[in-house]
Short mmCIF file of N, CA, C and O and ligand atoms in Angstrom, two decimals:
data_model
loop_
_atom_site.label_atom_id
_atom_site.label_comp_id
_atom_site.label_asym_id
_atom_site.label_seq_id
_atom_site.Cartn_x
_atom_site.Cartn_y
_atom_site.Cartn_z
N UNK A 50 -22.02 -2.55 -3.52
CA UNK A 50 -20.74 -2.80 -3.26
C UNK A 50 -20.47 -4.05 -2.26
O UNK A 50 -20.82 -4.45 -1.19
N UNK A 51 -19.36 -4.75 -2.36
CA UNK A 51 -19.08 -5.71 -1.55
C UNK A 51 -18.57 -5.73 -0.11
O UNK A 51 -18.22 -6.42 0.68
N UNK A 52 -17.93 -4.28 0.14
CA UNK A 52 -17.45 -4.08 1.34
C UNK A 52 -18.28 -4.58 2.68
O UNK A 52 -17.51 -4.73 3.59
N UNK A 53 -19.58 -4.42 2.57
CA UNK A 53 -20.43 -4.62 3.75
C UNK A 53 -20.41 -6.21 4.14
O UNK A 53 -20.57 -6.40 5.17
N UNK A 54 -19.80 -6.87 3.26
CA UNK A 54 -19.94 -8.24 3.61
C UNK A 54 -18.50 -8.95 4.02
O UNK A 54 -18.06 -9.81 4.48
N UNK A 55 -17.46 -7.58 4.27
CA UNK A 55 -16.29 -7.99 4.97
C UNK A 55 -16.36 -8.34 6.41
O UNK A 55 -17.50 -7.86 7.12
N UNK A 56 -15.48 -9.20 6.95
CA UNK A 56 -15.61 -9.51 8.25
C UNK A 56 -15.39 -8.16 9.27
O UNK A 56 -14.93 -7.37 8.65
N UNK A 57 -16.27 -8.15 10.18
CA UNK A 57 -16.29 -7.02 11.04
C UNK A 57 -15.03 -6.40 11.49
O UNK A 57 -14.64 -5.21 11.55
N UNK A 58 -14.13 -7.18 12.02
CA UNK A 58 -12.72 -6.92 12.30
C UNK A 58 -12.03 -6.28 11.30
O UNK A 58 -11.58 -5.15 11.37
N UNK A 59 -12.00 -6.94 10.09
CA UNK A 59 -11.30 -6.45 8.99
C UNK A 59 -12.10 -5.12 8.57
O UNK A 59 -11.32 -4.01 8.10
N UNK A 60 -13.04 -4.93 8.58
CA UNK A 60 -13.99 -3.84 8.08
C UNK A 60 -13.42 -2.66 8.93
O UNK A 60 -13.25 -1.59 8.68
N UNK A 61 -13.24 -2.73 10.27
CA UNK A 61 -13.07 -1.89 11.46
C UNK A 61 -11.70 -1.23 11.07
O UNK A 61 -11.47 0.00 11.26
N UNK A 62 -10.56 -2.27 10.91
CA UNK A 62 -9.18 -1.82 10.54
C UNK A 62 -9.27 -0.99 9.56
O UNK A 62 -8.78 0.14 9.06
N UNK A 63 -10.01 -1.46 8.20
CA UNK A 63 -9.89 -0.69 6.96
C UNK A 63 -10.67 0.69 7.19
O UNK A 63 -10.27 1.66 6.73
N UNK A 64 -11.64 0.85 8.02
CA UNK A 64 -12.33 2.16 8.07
C UNK A 64 -11.50 2.94 8.84
O UNK A 64 -11.51 4.08 8.62
N UNK A 65 -10.91 2.54 9.80
CA UNK A 65 -9.72 3.38 10.49
C UNK A 65 -8.70 3.89 9.75
O UNK A 65 -8.47 5.08 10.03
N UNK A 66 -8.18 3.34 8.94
CA UNK A 66 -7.05 3.51 8.06
C UNK A 66 -7.66 4.65 7.12
O UNK A 66 -7.28 5.63 6.48
N UNK A 67 -8.87 4.38 6.69
CA UNK A 67 -9.66 5.16 5.79
C UNK A 67 -9.98 6.70 6.16
O UNK A 67 -9.80 7.73 5.65
N UNK A 68 -10.26 6.50 7.58
CA UNK A 68 -10.76 7.99 8.27
C UNK A 68 -9.74 8.60 8.75
O UNK A 68 -9.95 9.90 8.86
N UNK A 69 -8.57 7.80 9.12
CA UNK A 69 -7.38 8.46 9.66
C UNK A 69 -6.08 7.87 8.95
O UNK A 69 -5.50 7.20 9.56
N UNK A 70 -6.27 8.22 7.50
CA UNK A 70 -4.96 7.72 7.14
C UNK A 70 -3.77 8.28 7.62
O UNK A 70 -3.48 9.35 8.03
N UNK A 71 -2.76 7.37 7.71
CA UNK A 71 -1.41 7.42 8.24
C UNK A 71 -0.39 8.06 7.15
O UNK A 71 -0.53 7.74 5.76
N UNK A 72 0.45 8.98 7.57
CA UNK A 72 1.46 9.66 6.66
C UNK A 72 0.67 10.45 5.50
O UNK A 72 1.16 10.19 4.14
N UNK A 73 -0.43 10.89 5.49
CA UNK A 73 -1.23 11.43 4.66
C UNK A 73 -1.05 12.99 4.74
O UNK A 73 -1.96 13.82 4.82
N UNK A 74 0.27 13.27 4.22
CA UNK A 74 0.65 14.68 3.95
C UNK A 74 1.75 14.78 2.84
O UNK A 74 2.51 13.87 2.63
N UNK A 75 1.60 15.68 2.24
CA UNK A 75 2.86 15.79 1.36
C UNK A 75 4.09 16.36 2.03
O UNK A 75 4.13 16.77 2.87
N UNK A 76 5.38 15.59 1.51
CA UNK A 76 6.61 15.79 1.96
C UNK A 76 7.16 17.07 1.46
O UNK A 76 7.15 17.43 0.13
N UNK A 77 7.97 17.81 2.34
CA UNK A 77 8.38 18.97 1.91
C UNK A 77 9.93 19.00 0.93
O UNK A 77 10.19 19.47 -0.05
N UNK A 78 10.44 17.59 1.16
CA UNK A 78 11.61 17.18 0.23
C UNK A 78 11.38 15.37 0.00
O UNK A 78 10.97 14.94 0.91
N UNK A 79 11.42 15.21 -1.20
CA UNK A 79 11.49 13.70 -1.40
C UNK A 79 12.40 13.29 -2.72
O UNK A 79 12.97 13.99 -3.35
N UNK A 80 12.67 12.08 -2.63
CA UNK A 80 13.73 11.67 -3.72
C UNK A 80 12.65 10.98 -4.80
O UNK A 80 13.43 10.96 -6.17
N UNK A 81 11.45 10.50 -4.58
CA UNK A 81 10.80 10.06 -5.87
C UNK A 81 9.36 10.25 -5.58
O UNK A 81 8.97 10.04 -4.33
N UNK A 82 8.66 10.57 -6.71
CA UNK A 82 7.31 10.63 -6.58
C UNK A 82 6.42 10.01 -7.47
O UNK A 82 7.04 10.08 -8.76
N UNK A 83 5.42 9.11 -7.10
CA UNK A 83 4.93 8.26 -8.13
C UNK A 83 3.29 8.42 -8.05
O UNK A 83 2.72 8.34 -7.04
N UNK A 84 2.56 8.30 -9.24
CA UNK A 84 1.16 8.46 -9.17
C UNK A 84 0.54 7.33 -10.10
O UNK A 84 1.04 6.50 -10.68
N UNK A 85 -0.70 6.67 -9.06
CA UNK A 85 -1.21 5.44 -9.85
C UNK A 85 -2.60 5.73 -9.78
O UNK A 85 -2.95 6.60 -9.05
N UNK A 86 -3.23 4.99 -10.67
CA UNK A 86 -4.63 5.17 -10.95
C UNK A 86 -5.23 3.77 -11.38
O UNK A 86 -4.74 3.23 -12.01
N UNK A 87 -6.13 3.86 -10.71
CA UNK A 87 -7.38 2.32 -10.96
C UNK A 87 -8.59 2.82 -11.73
O UNK A 87 -9.29 3.09 -11.18
N UNK A 88 -8.51 2.72 -13.00
CA UNK A 88 -9.71 3.08 -13.94
C UNK A 88 -10.96 2.46 -13.54
O UNK A 88 -12.10 3.02 -13.74
N UNK A 89 -10.81 1.26 -12.99
CA UNK A 89 -12.19 0.20 -12.72
C UNK A 89 -12.73 0.92 -11.67
O UNK A 89 -14.04 1.08 -11.76
N UNK A 90 -12.36 1.76 -10.67
CA UNK A 90 -13.00 2.26 -9.64
C UNK A 90 -12.88 3.67 -9.37
O UNK A 90 -13.49 4.40 -8.65
N UNK A 91 -11.78 4.17 -10.11
CA UNK A 91 -11.70 5.68 -10.06
C UNK A 91 -10.57 6.16 -9.08
O UNK A 91 -10.52 7.32 -8.49
N UNK A 92 -9.92 5.05 -8.46
CA UNK A 92 -8.92 5.37 -7.34
C UNK A 92 -7.70 6.04 -7.75
O UNK A 92 -7.09 5.76 -8.84
N UNK A 93 -7.13 6.95 -6.76
CA UNK A 93 -5.85 7.68 -7.27
C UNK A 93 -5.34 7.44 -6.18
O UNK A 93 -5.71 7.96 -4.95
N UNK A 94 -3.85 7.48 -6.45
CA UNK A 94 -2.74 7.41 -5.24
C UNK A 94 -1.55 7.95 -5.53
O UNK A 94 -1.15 7.82 -6.76
N UNK A 95 -1.02 8.85 -4.81
CA UNK A 95 0.24 9.63 -5.24
C UNK A 95 1.33 9.22 -4.00
O UNK A 95 0.63 9.50 -2.67
N UNK A 96 2.39 8.78 -4.05
CA UNK A 96 3.47 8.59 -3.13
C UNK A 96 4.65 9.29 -3.20
O UNK A 96 5.14 9.32 -4.32
N UNK A 97 5.02 9.72 -2.11
CA UNK A 97 6.58 10.46 -2.10
C UNK A 97 7.23 9.55 -1.18
O UNK A 97 6.76 9.48 -0.24
N UNK A 98 8.49 9.48 -1.53
CA UNK A 98 9.36 8.72 -0.67
C UNK A 98 10.85 9.36 -0.43
O UNK A 98 11.23 9.92 -1.52
N UNK A 99 11.17 9.52 0.61
CA UNK A 99 12.51 10.04 1.00
C UNK A 99 13.42 8.88 1.74
O UNK A 99 12.92 8.29 2.55
N UNK A 100 14.65 8.87 0.90
CA UNK A 100 15.36 7.82 1.34
C UNK A 100 16.70 8.36 2.03
O UNK A 100 17.00 9.35 1.72
N UNK A 101 17.18 7.36 3.10
CA UNK A 101 18.39 7.77 3.85
C UNK A 101 19.31 6.78 3.79
O UNK A 101 18.91 5.62 4.62
N UNK A 102 20.42 6.57 3.38
CA UNK A 102 21.37 5.48 3.71
C UNK A 102 20.65 4.19 3.22
O UNK A 102 20.79 2.96 3.62
N UNK A 103 19.89 4.17 2.10
CA UNK A 103 19.31 3.04 1.55
C UNK A 103 17.73 2.53 2.13
O UNK A 103 17.10 1.70 1.72
N UNK A 104 17.43 3.47 3.13
CA UNK A 104 16.21 3.14 3.63
C UNK A 104 15.14 4.23 3.36
O UNK A 104 15.44 5.28 3.67
N UNK A 105 13.75 3.99 3.52
CA UNK A 105 12.92 4.84 3.31
C UNK A 105 12.83 5.35 4.76
O UNK A 105 12.62 4.74 6.04
N UNK A 106 12.96 6.80 4.90
CA UNK A 106 12.93 7.41 6.24
C UNK A 106 11.67 8.22 6.41
O UNK A 106 11.08 8.60 7.44
N UNK A 107 11.19 8.69 5.23
CA UNK A 107 9.98 9.51 5.09
C UNK A 107 8.81 9.04 4.07
O UNK A 107 9.36 8.93 2.86
N UNK A 108 7.92 8.86 4.17
CA UNK A 108 6.65 8.69 3.11
C UNK A 108 5.61 9.63 3.24
O UNK A 108 5.11 9.71 4.28
N UNK A 109 4.93 9.86 2.10
CA UNK A 109 3.81 10.87 2.20
C UNK A 109 2.90 10.11 1.12
O UNK A 109 3.19 9.77 0.13
N UNK A 110 1.90 10.28 1.57
CA UNK A 110 0.89 9.71 0.48
C UNK A 110 -0.55 10.57 0.23
O UNK A 110 -0.76 11.22 1.55
N UNK A 111 -0.84 10.95 -0.93
CA UNK A 111 -2.20 11.62 -1.07
C UNK A 111 -2.99 10.73 -1.94
O UNK A 111 -2.38 9.81 -2.87
N UNK A 112 -4.44 11.13 -1.95
CA UNK A 112 -4.85 10.28 -2.88
C UNK A 112 -6.70 10.23 -2.69
O UNK A 112 -6.85 10.92 -1.83
N UNK A 113 -7.54 9.90 -3.54
CA UNK A 113 -8.80 9.89 -3.50
C UNK A 113 -9.36 8.60 -3.83
O UNK A 113 -8.69 7.91 -5.12
N UNK A 114 -10.29 8.08 -3.43
CA UNK A 114 -11.08 6.96 -4.12
C UNK A 114 -11.76 5.98 -3.05
O UNK A 114 -12.04 6.70 -1.98
N UNK A 115 -11.90 4.90 -3.13
CA UNK A 115 -12.52 4.05 -2.46
C UNK A 115 -12.07 3.50 -1.07
O UNK A 115 -10.71 4.03 -0.89
N UNK A 116 -12.62 3.40 -0.08
CA UNK A 116 -12.05 3.04 1.25
C UNK A 116 -10.91 1.98 1.22
O UNK A 116 -10.12 2.18 2.04
N UNK A 117 -11.09 0.98 0.36
CA UNK A 117 -9.95 -0.07 0.32
C UNK A 117 -8.80 0.44 -0.34
O UNK A 117 -7.77 0.30 0.04
N UNK A 118 -8.97 1.21 -1.31
CA UNK A 118 -7.62 1.79 -1.74
C UNK A 118 -6.91 2.55 -0.90
O UNK A 118 -5.65 2.77 -0.85
N UNK A 119 -7.68 3.63 -0.45
CA UNK A 119 -7.02 4.60 0.57
C UNK A 119 -6.34 3.88 2.01
O UNK A 119 -5.52 4.23 2.32
N UNK A 120 -7.30 2.99 2.40
CA UNK A 120 -6.76 2.38 3.59
C UNK A 120 -5.61 1.30 3.21
O UNK A 120 -4.52 1.36 3.90
N UNK A 121 -5.28 0.68 2.04
CA UNK A 121 -4.30 -0.11 1.64
C UNK A 121 -3.20 0.77 1.68
O UNK A 121 -2.05 0.34 2.06
N UNK A 122 -3.40 1.82 1.12
CA UNK A 122 -2.15 2.88 0.97
C UNK A 122 -1.66 3.13 2.23
O UNK A 122 -0.31 3.55 2.57
N UNK A 123 -2.77 3.57 3.28
CA UNK A 123 -2.38 4.08 4.65
C UNK A 123 -1.44 2.79 5.34
O UNK A 123 -0.25 3.33 5.91
N UNK A 124 -2.05 1.58 5.28
CA UNK A 124 -1.33 0.34 5.98
C UNK A 124 0.08 0.32 5.31
O UNK A 124 1.09 0.08 5.96
N UNK A 125 0.22 0.50 3.81
CA UNK A 125 1.48 0.49 3.16
C UNK A 125 2.50 1.30 3.93
O UNK A 125 3.79 0.99 4.15
N UNK A 126 2.08 2.64 3.85
CA UNK A 126 2.81 3.65 4.45
C UNK A 126 3.50 3.26 5.94
O UNK A 126 4.80 3.59 6.20
N UNK A 127 2.84 2.49 6.69
CA UNK A 127 3.45 2.21 8.05
C UNK A 127 4.28 0.87 7.80
O UNK A 127 5.14 0.71 8.49
N UNK A 128 3.86 -0.07 6.95
CA UNK A 128 4.64 -1.21 6.47
C UNK A 128 5.93 -0.97 6.20
O UNK A 128 6.83 -1.73 6.36
N UNK A 129 6.30 0.03 5.35
CA UNK A 129 7.49 0.19 4.71
C UNK A 129 8.34 1.09 5.43
O UNK A 129 9.57 1.54 5.08
N UNK A 130 8.08 2.13 6.32
CA UNK A 130 8.81 2.83 7.20
C UNK A 130 10.03 2.24 7.76
O UNK A 130 10.15 0.97 8.54
N UNK A 131 11.19 2.82 7.45
CA UNK A 131 12.77 2.21 7.86
C UNK A 131 13.21 1.25 7.23
O UNK A 131 14.02 0.68 7.53
N UNK A 132 12.33 0.81 6.31
CA UNK A 132 12.64 -0.46 5.30
C UNK A 132 13.64 -0.27 4.20
O UNK A 132 13.42 0.96 3.59
N UNK A 133 14.91 -1.19 3.88
CA UNK A 133 15.31 -1.23 2.76
C UNK A 133 14.62 -1.40 1.20
O UNK A 133 13.54 -2.09 1.45
N UNK A 134 15.33 -1.09 0.37
CA UNK A 134 14.49 -1.45 -0.86
C UNK A 134 14.20 -3.08 -1.19
O UNK A 134 13.38 -3.27 -1.31
N UNK A 135 15.34 -3.81 -0.81
CA UNK A 135 15.05 -5.07 -1.06
C UNK A 135 14.09 -5.45 0.08
O UNK A 135 13.28 -6.44 -0.34
N UNK A 136 14.08 -4.93 1.35
CA UNK A 136 12.91 -5.48 2.21
C UNK A 136 11.52 -5.14 1.48
O UNK A 136 10.32 -5.83 1.86
N UNK A 137 11.51 -3.66 1.25
CA UNK A 137 10.26 -3.33 0.52
C UNK A 137 9.80 -4.23 -0.48
O UNK A 137 8.70 -4.52 -0.82
N UNK A 138 10.74 -4.63 -1.31
CA UNK A 138 10.33 -5.60 -2.50
C UNK A 138 9.65 -6.97 -2.32
O UNK A 138 8.81 -7.38 -2.63
N UNK A 139 10.33 -7.36 -1.22
CA UNK A 139 10.09 -8.76 -0.39
C UNK A 139 8.27 -8.34 0.11
O UNK A 139 7.71 -9.45 -0.09
N UNK A 140 8.21 -7.26 0.61
CA UNK A 140 6.93 -7.02 1.20
C UNK A 140 5.82 -6.76 0.04
O UNK A 140 4.61 -7.40 0.19
N UNK A 141 6.43 -6.27 -0.89
CA UNK A 141 5.23 -6.21 -2.31
C UNK A 141 5.10 -7.51 -2.70
O UNK A 141 3.90 -7.67 -3.01
N UNK A 142 5.93 -8.43 -3.18
CA UNK A 142 5.71 -9.75 -3.44
C UNK A 142 4.71 -10.33 -2.58
O UNK A 142 3.87 -10.97 -2.89
N UNK A 143 5.04 -10.31 -1.03
CA UNK A 143 4.11 -10.94 -0.11
C UNK A 143 2.60 -10.52 -0.39
O UNK A 143 1.69 -11.38 -0.13
N UNK A 144 2.55 -9.28 -0.54
CA UNK A 144 1.39 -8.58 -0.36
C UNK A 144 0.61 -9.18 -1.73
O UNK A 144 -0.45 -9.61 -1.59
N UNK A 145 1.12 -9.16 -2.97
CA UNK A 145 0.65 -9.52 -4.16
C UNK A 145 0.22 -10.96 -4.03
O UNK A 145 -0.86 -11.39 -4.47
N UNK A 146 1.09 -11.75 -3.46
CA UNK A 146 0.72 -13.35 -3.45
C UNK A 146 -0.49 -13.40 -2.35
O UNK A 146 -1.17 -14.39 -2.56
N UNK A 147 -0.36 -12.62 -1.18
CA UNK A 147 -1.48 -12.73 -0.48
C UNK A 147 -2.83 -12.68 -1.21
O UNK A 147 -3.90 -13.13 -0.86
N UNK A 148 -2.93 -11.55 -1.99
CA UNK A 148 -3.97 -10.88 -2.66
C UNK A 148 -4.44 -11.82 -3.67
O UNK A 148 -5.73 -12.14 -4.24
N UNK A 149 -3.37 -12.91 -4.56
CA UNK A 149 -3.75 -13.79 -5.04
C UNK A 149 -4.13 -15.02 -4.54
O UNK A 149 -4.35 -16.09 -5.38
N UNK A 150 -3.92 -15.07 -3.18
CA UNK A 150 -4.62 -16.06 -2.60
C UNK A 150 -3.54 -17.06 -2.32
O UNK A 150 -3.73 -18.27 -2.02
N UNK A 151 -2.13 -16.94 -2.70
CA UNK A 151 -1.04 -17.89 -2.81
C UNK A 151 -0.41 -17.91 -1.25
O UNK A 151 0.11 -18.79 -1.06
N UNK A 152 -0.46 -16.70 -0.55
CA UNK A 152 0.34 -16.71 0.64
C UNK A 152 -0.86 -16.83 1.74
O UNK A 152 -2.08 -16.23 1.58
N UNK A 153 -0.51 -17.42 2.79
CA UNK A 153 -1.28 -17.77 3.72
C UNK A 153 -0.89 -16.88 5.02
O UNK A 153 0.18 -16.75 5.41
N UNK A 154 -2.04 -16.09 5.45
CA UNK A 154 -1.75 -14.84 6.36
C UNK A 154 -2.16 -15.49 7.72
O UNK A 154 -1.89 -14.74 8.92
N UNK A 155 -2.92 -16.54 7.73
CA UNK A 155 -3.53 -16.91 9.20
C UNK A 155 -2.28 -17.31 10.20
O UNK A 155 -2.57 -17.18 11.21
N UNK A 156 -1.31 -17.88 9.94
CA UNK A 156 -0.19 -18.33 10.75
C UNK A 156 0.69 -17.15 10.83
O UNK A 156 1.84 -17.42 11.74
N UNK A 157 0.83 -16.11 10.29
CA UNK A 157 1.83 -15.00 10.30
C UNK A 157 1.23 -13.70 10.95
O UNK A 157 0.38 -13.29 10.86
N UNK A 158 2.40 -12.98 11.60
CA UNK A 158 1.77 -11.79 12.22
C UNK A 158 2.11 -10.57 11.11
O UNK A 158 3.43 -10.11 10.95
N UNK A 159 0.96 -10.35 10.28
CA UNK A 159 1.23 -9.45 9.47
C UNK A 159 0.51 -8.05 9.57
O UNK A 159 0.23 -7.24 8.87
N UNK A 160 0.08 -7.83 10.99
CA UNK A 160 -0.54 -6.89 11.46
C UNK A 160 -1.89 -6.66 10.52
O UNK A 160 -2.50 -7.20 10.32
N UNK A 161 -1.91 -5.30 10.23
CA UNK A 161 -3.03 -4.55 9.56
C UNK A 161 -3.28 -5.15 8.19
O UNK A 161 -4.34 -4.96 7.53
N UNK A 162 -2.22 -5.60 7.69
CA UNK A 162 -2.10 -6.23 6.44
C UNK A 162 -3.21 -7.08 6.26
O UNK A 162 -3.92 -7.47 4.92
N UNK A 163 -3.54 -7.95 7.35
CA UNK A 163 -4.40 -9.15 7.41
C UNK A 163 -5.77 -8.45 7.05
O UNK A 163 -6.47 -9.42 6.41
N UNK A 164 -6.11 -7.42 7.31
CA UNK A 164 -7.41 -7.04 7.09
C UNK A 164 -7.76 -6.93 5.41
O UNK A 164 -9.09 -7.27 5.16
N UNK A 165 -6.83 -6.75 4.77
CA UNK A 165 -6.72 -6.59 3.35
C UNK A 165 -7.09 -7.80 2.88
O UNK A 165 -7.45 -8.04 1.75
N UNK A 166 -6.70 -8.98 3.53
CA UNK A 166 -6.64 -10.19 2.88
C UNK A 166 -8.38 -10.63 2.81
O UNK A 166 -8.71 -11.52 1.81
N UNK A 167 -9.09 -10.02 3.48
CA UNK A 167 -10.58 -10.08 3.48
C UNK A 167 -11.09 -9.83 1.94
O UNK A 167 -12.20 -10.53 1.67
N UNK A 168 -10.40 -8.76 1.29
CA UNK A 168 -10.91 -8.27 0.26
C UNK A 168 -10.77 -9.20 -1.10
O UNK A 168 -11.33 -9.37 -2.05
N UNK A 169 -10.02 -10.60 -0.83
CA UNK A 169 -9.63 -11.46 -1.66
C UNK A 169 -11.03 -12.18 -2.45
O UNK A 169 -11.26 -12.58 -3.24
N UNK A 170 -12.02 -12.20 -1.29
CA UNK A 170 -13.30 -12.81 -1.55
C UNK A 170 -13.85 -11.88 -2.79
O UNK A 170 -14.83 -12.28 -3.28
N UNK A 171 -13.66 -10.88 -3.01
CA UNK A 171 -14.08 -9.70 -3.79
C UNK A 171 -13.35 -9.48 -5.01
O UNK A 171 -12.61 -8.41 -5.21
N UNK A 172 -13.01 -10.36 -6.05
CA UNK A 172 -12.05 -9.95 -7.18
C UNK A 172 -12.08 -8.60 -7.77
O UNK A 172 -11.02 -8.26 -7.97
N UNK A 173 -13.33 -8.10 -7.97
CA UNK A 173 -13.42 -6.96 -8.61
C UNK A 173 -12.52 -5.76 -7.61
O UNK A 173 -11.94 -4.76 -8.09
N UNK A 174 -12.48 -5.88 -6.34
CA UNK A 174 -12.02 -4.90 -5.31
C UNK A 174 -10.44 -5.19 -5.18
O UNK A 174 -9.66 -4.41 -4.47
N UNK A 175 -9.95 -6.06 -5.63
CA UNK A 175 -8.25 -6.67 -5.40
C UNK A 175 -7.58 -5.58 -6.24
O UNK A 175 -6.67 -5.11 -5.68
N UNK A 176 -7.85 -5.07 -7.38
CA UNK A 176 -7.21 -3.92 -7.79
C UNK A 176 -7.07 -2.58 -7.08
O UNK A 176 -6.09 -2.05 -7.15
N UNK A 177 -8.24 -2.52 -6.46
CA UNK A 177 -8.29 -1.20 -5.43
C UNK A 177 -7.27 -1.51 -4.33
O UNK A 177 -6.41 -0.72 -4.07
N UNK A 178 -7.02 -2.74 -3.58
CA UNK A 178 -6.04 -2.94 -2.83
C UNK A 178 -4.72 -2.98 -3.34
O UNK A 178 -3.69 -2.53 -2.35
N UNK A 179 -4.57 -3.24 -4.56
CA UNK A 179 -3.16 -3.44 -5.01
C UNK A 179 -2.57 -2.21 -5.55
O UNK A 179 -1.40 -2.09 -5.79
N UNK A 180 -3.58 -0.99 -5.73
CA UNK A 180 -3.02 0.17 -6.44
C UNK A 180 -2.00 0.69 -5.77
O UNK A 180 -1.01 1.02 -6.34
N UNK A 181 -1.96 0.98 -4.30
CA UNK A 181 -0.91 1.54 -3.62
C UNK A 181 0.56 0.85 -3.80
O UNK A 181 1.60 1.63 -3.74
N UNK A 182 0.35 -0.42 -3.77
CA UNK A 182 1.51 -1.36 -4.03
C UNK A 182 2.18 -1.24 -5.18
O UNK A 182 3.42 -1.38 -5.34
N UNK A 183 1.19 -1.41 -6.48
CA UNK A 183 1.81 -1.45 -7.67
C UNK A 183 2.47 0.10 -7.91
O UNK A 183 3.54 0.33 -8.62
N UNK A 184 1.91 1.05 -7.35
CA UNK A 184 2.50 2.42 -7.44
C UNK A 184 3.84 2.73 -6.63
O UNK A 184 4.65 3.14 -7.13
N UNK A 185 3.81 1.87 -5.80
CA UNK A 185 5.10 1.66 -4.73
C UNK A 185 6.32 1.09 -5.50
O UNK A 185 7.40 1.32 -5.46
N UNK A 186 5.86 0.09 -6.05
CA UNK A 186 6.78 -0.78 -6.94
C UNK A 186 7.37 0.20 -8.13
O UNK A 186 8.66 0.08 -8.28
N UNK A 187 6.25 0.87 -8.74
CA UNK A 187 6.75 1.90 -9.86
C UNK A 187 7.87 2.81 -9.29
O UNK A 187 8.94 3.20 -9.80
N UNK A 188 7.77 3.25 -8.13
CA UNK A 188 8.33 4.31 -7.49
C UNK A 188 9.72 3.83 -7.26
O UNK A 188 10.76 4.54 -7.46
N UNK A 189 9.85 2.73 -6.73
CA UNK A 189 11.21 1.94 -6.77
C UNK A 189 11.96 1.86 -7.75
O UNK A 189 13.27 2.03 -7.71
N UNK A 190 11.19 1.47 -8.70
CA UNK A 190 12.05 1.27 -10.07
C UNK A 190 12.58 2.61 -10.41
O UNK A 190 13.69 2.77 -11.05
N UNK A 191 11.75 3.55 -10.30
CA UNK A 191 12.27 4.98 -10.91
C UNK A 191 13.27 5.39 -10.32
O UNK A 191 14.35 5.88 -10.55
N UNK A 192 13.04 5.07 -8.94
CA UNK A 192 14.38 5.66 -7.81
C UNK A 192 15.77 4.84 -8.14
O UNK A 192 16.72 5.50 -8.04
N UNK A 193 15.57 3.53 -8.42
CA UNK A 193 16.86 2.78 -8.67
C UNK A 193 17.38 3.38 -10.05
O UNK A 193 18.54 3.33 -10.25
N UNK A 194 16.67 3.56 -11.05
CA UNK A 194 17.21 3.86 -12.13
C UNK A 194 17.89 5.65 -12.08
O UNK A 194 18.99 5.76 -12.62
N UNK A 195 17.18 6.20 -11.30
CA UNK A 195 17.77 7.63 -11.23
C UNK A 195 18.91 7.60 -10.34
O UNK A 195 20.02 8.45 -10.43
N UNK A 196 19.23 6.62 -9.56
CA UNK A 196 20.40 6.68 -8.50
C UNK A 196 21.52 5.58 -9.09
O UNK A 196 22.52 5.89 -8.52
N UNK A 197 20.93 4.89 -10.17
CA UNK A 197 22.07 3.93 -10.53
C UNK A 197 23.47 4.88 -11.11
O UNK A 197 24.63 4.32 -10.88
N UNK A 198 23.18 6.01 -11.75
CA UNK A 198 24.31 6.52 -12.25
C UNK A 198 25.06 7.62 -11.41
O UNK A 198 25.88 8.16 -11.86
N UNK A 199 24.32 7.65 -10.46
CA UNK A 199 24.76 8.51 -9.21
C UNK A 199 26.01 8.40 -8.54
O UNK A 199 26.44 6.89 -8.58
ZN1 LIG B 481 -11.36 1.29 -5.64
#
């Protein structure tokens, strides 16, 4: 596996999130729940989101799989806390373009997200890093459909 070839700093950040995942507990109440699966690696992610006034106030994630998939989901939960749907959509697009090598992270303060940019060197692991974010994207779609008629 390519993980050992990651830069030390990136590896440290990823391992920290993998060993101490943030927001890693089911919520007692949530507005939307979505599961994602990456068959290439066997990674599973479940996200629960609670909204208030159009912003994410609580997020819970559960899952199992490789360190990159779980660390990425943990970082995600910190990134979207308190954000609106359109802000989160921007964040998802940024993350996708970063993983596709289109967005430059070197000049920006993107926090722990930068650690995941190291995964770009290993195309087979990109799907692991993206899993949480594509699951989040689906969750937002369902939430918007659900609330449209309300
Ligand atoms: Zn994986």
